[in-house]
Amino acid sequence: MLIGVVFFLFAFAEKRNHGRVLSEVNLHFTNSENLYLTEEAVNKLLIQNKVKVRSIEKETLDLNRVETLLEAHDMIENAEVFMTVDGKLGAKITQRKPIARVMAGLPYYMDRQGLKMPLSEHYSARVPLVTGVSEDQLQEIHPLVTYIRNDEFLTKHVTELNRLKNGKYRLRLRQLDFEVLLGTVEDIDTKFRNFKAFYLKAMKDEKLNAYKKVDLQFGDQVVCTKK
């Protein structure tokens, strides 16, 4: 009799669980950042692809397919989809992170992986401008932009990177009237270390506004041209 009761409860629970439908979708954006993508946009994407989470039984929902759909979105870098025992669909979403804005016929971002990323309707990222670069040159400039982004001093001062026709780069700085000739993207650690030393010395001597050009292309030297 006891065994019969156990089997009855197990069968009842199994039947109830099988018939349970997904009641809602819980979205979690990593780092609490949902700047470029809204929850409404995610739900719309699922609906457009016929993932009717409020009417599909748990056993019939392909979580891998949902992950693939989400990761195909232009603003999503990674998605982890899961389902709770009480019939709720959850998704942990990592959005793509822009590190530069490329000025072209149709402007776009470059993300932290060095890939083209469309602008967002919901948020405008405060990142350096990049000019003179084509899409097939993004991987060339990616190490340079990443280096600047990871350096507090450079992030504060560099506002624009311009690729010249000879393949060399010129930088423009915030609130300073001179341009910085960086050259190629090689030896950027040495070049920026020299630039920081020059900047601190010129600021101490109150001569930052005395120059119109600072050239970092000559090894350990910083060649300056006065106005």
Coordinates of C-alpha atoms in Angstrom, one line a residue:
M1 CA 0.0 0.0 0.0
L2 CA 2.9 2.4 0.9
I3 CA 4.6 1.5 -2.4
G4 CA 1.4 2.2 -4.3
V5 CA 1.1 5.7 -2.6
V6 CA 4.7 6.5 -3.5
F7 CA 4.2 5.6 -7.2
F8 CA 1.0 7.6 -7.3
L9 CA 2.7 10.7 -5.9
F10 CA 5.6 10.3 -8.4
A11 CA 3.2 9.9 -11.3
F12 CA 1.1 12.9 -10.2
A13 CA 4.2 15.1 -9.9
E14 CA 5.6 14.0 -13.3
K15 CA 2.3 14.6 -15.0
R16 CA 2.0 18.1 -13.4
N17 CA 5.5 19.0 -14.3
H18 CA 5.1 17.8 -17.9
G19 CA 2.0 19.9 -18.4
R20 CA 3.5 23.0 -16.9
V21 CA 4.1 25.8 -19.3
L22 CA 6.7 28.6 -19.2
S23 CA 5.2 31.4 -17.3
E24 CA 7.7 34.2 -17.8
V25 CA 11.2 35.2 -18.9
N26 CA 13.6 36.6 -16.4
L27 CA 16.5 38.5 -18.1
H28 CA 19.7 39.4 -16.3
F29 CA 22.2 41.7 -17.9
T30 CA 25.8 41.2 -16.7
N31 CA 27.3 44.1 -14.8
S32 CA 23.7 45.5 -14.7
E33 CA 24.3 47.1 -18.1
N34 CA 21.4 47.0 -20.5
L35 CA 22.4 50.2 -22.3
Y36 CA 22.2 49.0 -25.9
L37 CA 19.4 46.5 -25.6
T38 CA 16.1 46.5 -23.8
E39 CA 14.1 43.7 -22.3
E40 CA 11.3 44.5 -24.8
A41 CA 13.7 44.0 -27.7
V42 CA 14.7 40.6 -26.4
N43 CA 11.1 39.5 -26.0
K44 CA 10.3 40.8 -29.4
L45 CA 13.2 38.8 -30.8
L46 CA 11.9 35.6 -29.2
I47 CA 8.3 36.3 -30.5
Q48 CA 9.5 37.0 -34.0
N49 CA 11.3 33.6 -34.0
K50 CA 8.2 31.8 -32.7
V51 CA 9.6 31.1 -29.2
K52 CA 6.3 31.5 -27.4
V53 CA 7.5 31.0 -23.9
R54 CA 4.1 31.3 -22.3
S55 CA 2.6 28.5 -24.3
I56 CA 5.4 26.0 -24.9
E57 CA 5.8 23.1 -22.4
K58 CA 9.2 22.9 -20.9
E59 CA 10.1 19.6 -22.6
T60 CA 9.5 21.1 -26.0
L61 CA 11.7 24.2 -25.6
D62 CA 15.1 23.9 -27.2
L63 CA 17.4 26.0 -24.9
N64 CA 20.3 25.8 -27.4
R65 CA 18.1 27.3 -30.1
V66 CA 17.1 30.2 -27.9
E67 CA 20.8 30.9 -27.0
T68 CA 21.7 30.8 -30.7
L69 CA 18.8 33.3 -31.5
L70 CA 20.0 35.7 -28.8
E71 CA 23.6 35.5 -29.7
A72 CA 22.8 36.3 -33.3
H73 CA 21.5 39.8 -32.2
D74 CA 23.8 42.6 -33.1
M75 CA 24.1 43.9 -29.5
I76 CA 24.6 40.6 -27.7
E77 CA 28.1 39.1 -27.1
N78 CA 27.0 36.0 -25.1
A79 CA 23.8 34.5 -23.8
E80 CA 23.3 31.7 -21.3
V81 CA 19.7 30.4 -21.3
F82 CA 18.3 28.2 -18.5
M83 CA 15.0 27.1 -17.1
T84 CA 13.9 26.8 -13.5
V85 CA 11.9 24.0 -12.0
D86 CA 8.8 26.3 -11.7
G87 CA 8.6 26.9 -15.4
K88 CA 10.4 30.2 -15.7
L89 CA 12.8 30.9 -18.6
G90 CA 16.0 32.7 -17.6
A91 CA 18.6 34.4 -19.7
K92 CA 22.0 35.8 -18.6
I93 CA 23.0 38.3 -21.3
T94 CA 26.3 39.9 -21.9
Q95 CA 26.1 42.9 -24.3
R96 CA 28.8 43.8 -26.7
K97 CA 31.1 46.6 -25.5
P98 CA 32.0 49.4 -27.9
I99 CA 35.5 50.9 -27.5
A100 CA 35.6 53.3 -30.5
R101 CA 33.2 55.0 -32.9
V102 CA 34.3 54.7 -36.5
M103 CA 33.3 57.6 -38.6
A104 CA 32.4 56.3 -42.1
G105 CA 29.6 56.9 -44.6
L106 CA 27.4 55.0 -42.0
P107 CA 29.1 55.4 -38.6
Y108 CA 29.4 52.3 -36.4
Y109 CA 31.2 51.1 -33.3
M110 CA 34.2 48.8 -32.9
D111 CA 33.6 46.4 -30.0
R112 CA 36.2 45.1 -27.6
Q113 CA 36.8 42.1 -29.9
G114 CA 37.7 44.4 -32.8
L115 CA 34.5 43.7 -34.7
K116 CA 32.0 46.0 -36.3
M117 CA 29.0 46.9 -34.1
P118 CA 26.0 49.0 -35.1
L119 CA 25.1 52.1 -33.2
S120 CA 22.3 51.8 -30.6
E121 CA 19.0 53.6 -30.7
H122 CA 19.0 53.7 -26.9
Y123 CA 22.4 54.8 -25.8
S124 CA 25.5 56.7 -27.2
A125 CA 28.8 55.4 -25.9
R126 CA 31.5 57.9 -24.8
V127 CA 34.4 56.4 -26.8
P128 CA 37.2 57.9 -29.0
L129 CA 36.4 58.7 -32.6
V130 CA 38.3 56.8 -35.3
T131 CA 38.7 58.3 -38.8
G132 CA 40.4 57.1 -42.0
V133 CA 39.9 53.4 -41.2
S134 CA 38.0 50.9 -43.3
E135 CA 36.2 47.9 -42.0
D136 CA 39.1 45.5 -43.0
Q137 CA 41.5 47.6 -41.0
L138 CA 39.7 47.2 -37.7
Q139 CA 42.0 44.4 -36.5
E140 CA 45.0 46.7 -37.2
I141 CA 43.8 49.5 -35.0
H142 CA 42.2 47.2 -32.4
P143 CA 45.4 46.8 -30.2
L144 CA 45.9 50.6 -30.2
V145 CA 42.4 51.4 -29.1
T146 CA 42.4 48.6 -26.5
Y147 CA 45.7 50.0 -25.1
I148 CA 44.2 53.4 -24.8
R149 CA 41.0 52.1 -23.2
N150 CA 43.0 50.2 -20.6
D151 CA 45.1 53.2 -19.6
E152 CA 43.5 55.7 -17.3
F153 CA 45.6 58.7 -18.5
L154 CA 45.1 58.0 -22.2
T155 CA 41.4 57.3 -21.8
K156 CA 41.1 60.7 -20.1
H157 CA 43.0 62.6 -22.8
V158 CA 42.7 60.9 -26.2
T159 CA 39.5 61.8 -28.1
E160 CA 40.3 60.9 -31.7
L161 CA 42.5 58.5 -33.7
N162 CA 43.1 59.3 -37.4
R163 CA 44.7 56.8 -39.8
L164 CA 46.7 58.6 -42.4
K165 CA 47.0 57.4 -46.0
N166 CA 50.6 56.2 -45.3
G167 CA 49.3 53.8 -42.6
K168 CA 50.5 55.9 -39.6
Y169 CA 48.3 57.3 -36.9
R170 CA 47.7 60.8 -35.5
L171 CA 45.9 61.4 -32.2
R172 CA 44.0 64.4 -31.0
L173 CA 43.7 65.2 -27.3
R174 CA 41.0 66.7 -25.1
Q175 CA 41.4 70.5 -24.3
L176 CA 44.9 70.6 -25.9
D177 CA 45.7 72.3 -29.2
F178 CA 48.6 70.1 -30.4
E179 CA 48.4 66.8 -32.4
V180 CA 50.3 63.7 -31.6
L181 CA 52.0 61.8 -34.4
L182 CA 52.2 58.2 -33.2
G183 CA 53.3 56.5 -36.4
T184 CA 52.5 52.8 -36.8
V185 CA 50.9 50.7 -34.1
E186 CA 54.3 49.1 -33.2
D187 CA 56.1 49.8 -29.9
I188 CA 53.1 51.7 -28.6
D189 CA 54.1 51.0 -25.0
T190 CA 57.4 52.8 -25.5
K191 CA 55.8 55.6 -27.4
F192 CA 53.1 56.3 -24.8
R193 CA 55.6 56.0 -21.9
N194 CA 57.6 58.7 -23.6
F195 CA 54.6 60.8 -24.2
K196 CA 53.5 60.7 -20.6
A197 CA 57.0 61.8 -19.5
F198 CA 56.8 64.7 -21.9
Y199 CA 53.3 65.7 -20.8
L200 CA 54.2 65.8 -17.1
K201 CA 57.3 67.8 -17.8
A202 CA 55.6 70.3 -20.1
M203 CA 52.7 70.6 -17.6
K204 CA 55.1 71.3 -14.8
D205 CA 56.9 74.0 -16.9
E206 CA 53.5 75.3 -18.0
K207 CA 54.4 74.8 -21.7
L208 CA 51.6 72.5 -22.9
N209 CA 50.1 75.3 -25.0
A210 CA 53.4 76.2 -26.6
Y211 CA 53.4 73.2 -29.1
K212 CA 51.4 72.5 -32.2
K213 CA 52.9 69.0 -32.9
V214 CA 54.4 66.2 -30.8
D215 CA 56.1 63.4 -32.7
L216 CA 56.6 60.0 -31.0
Q217 CA 58.0 58.1 -34.0
F218 CA 61.7 58.3 -33.2
G219 CA 62.5 55.7 -30.6
D220 CA 63.1 57.1 -27.2
Q221 CA 62.9 60.7 -28.4
V222 CA 59.9 63.1 -28.3
V223 CA 60.2 65.6 -31.1
C224 CA 58.1 68.7 -30.5
T225 CA 57.2 71.6 -32.9
K226 CA 56.4 74.9 -31.4
K227 CA 53.7 77.2 -32.6

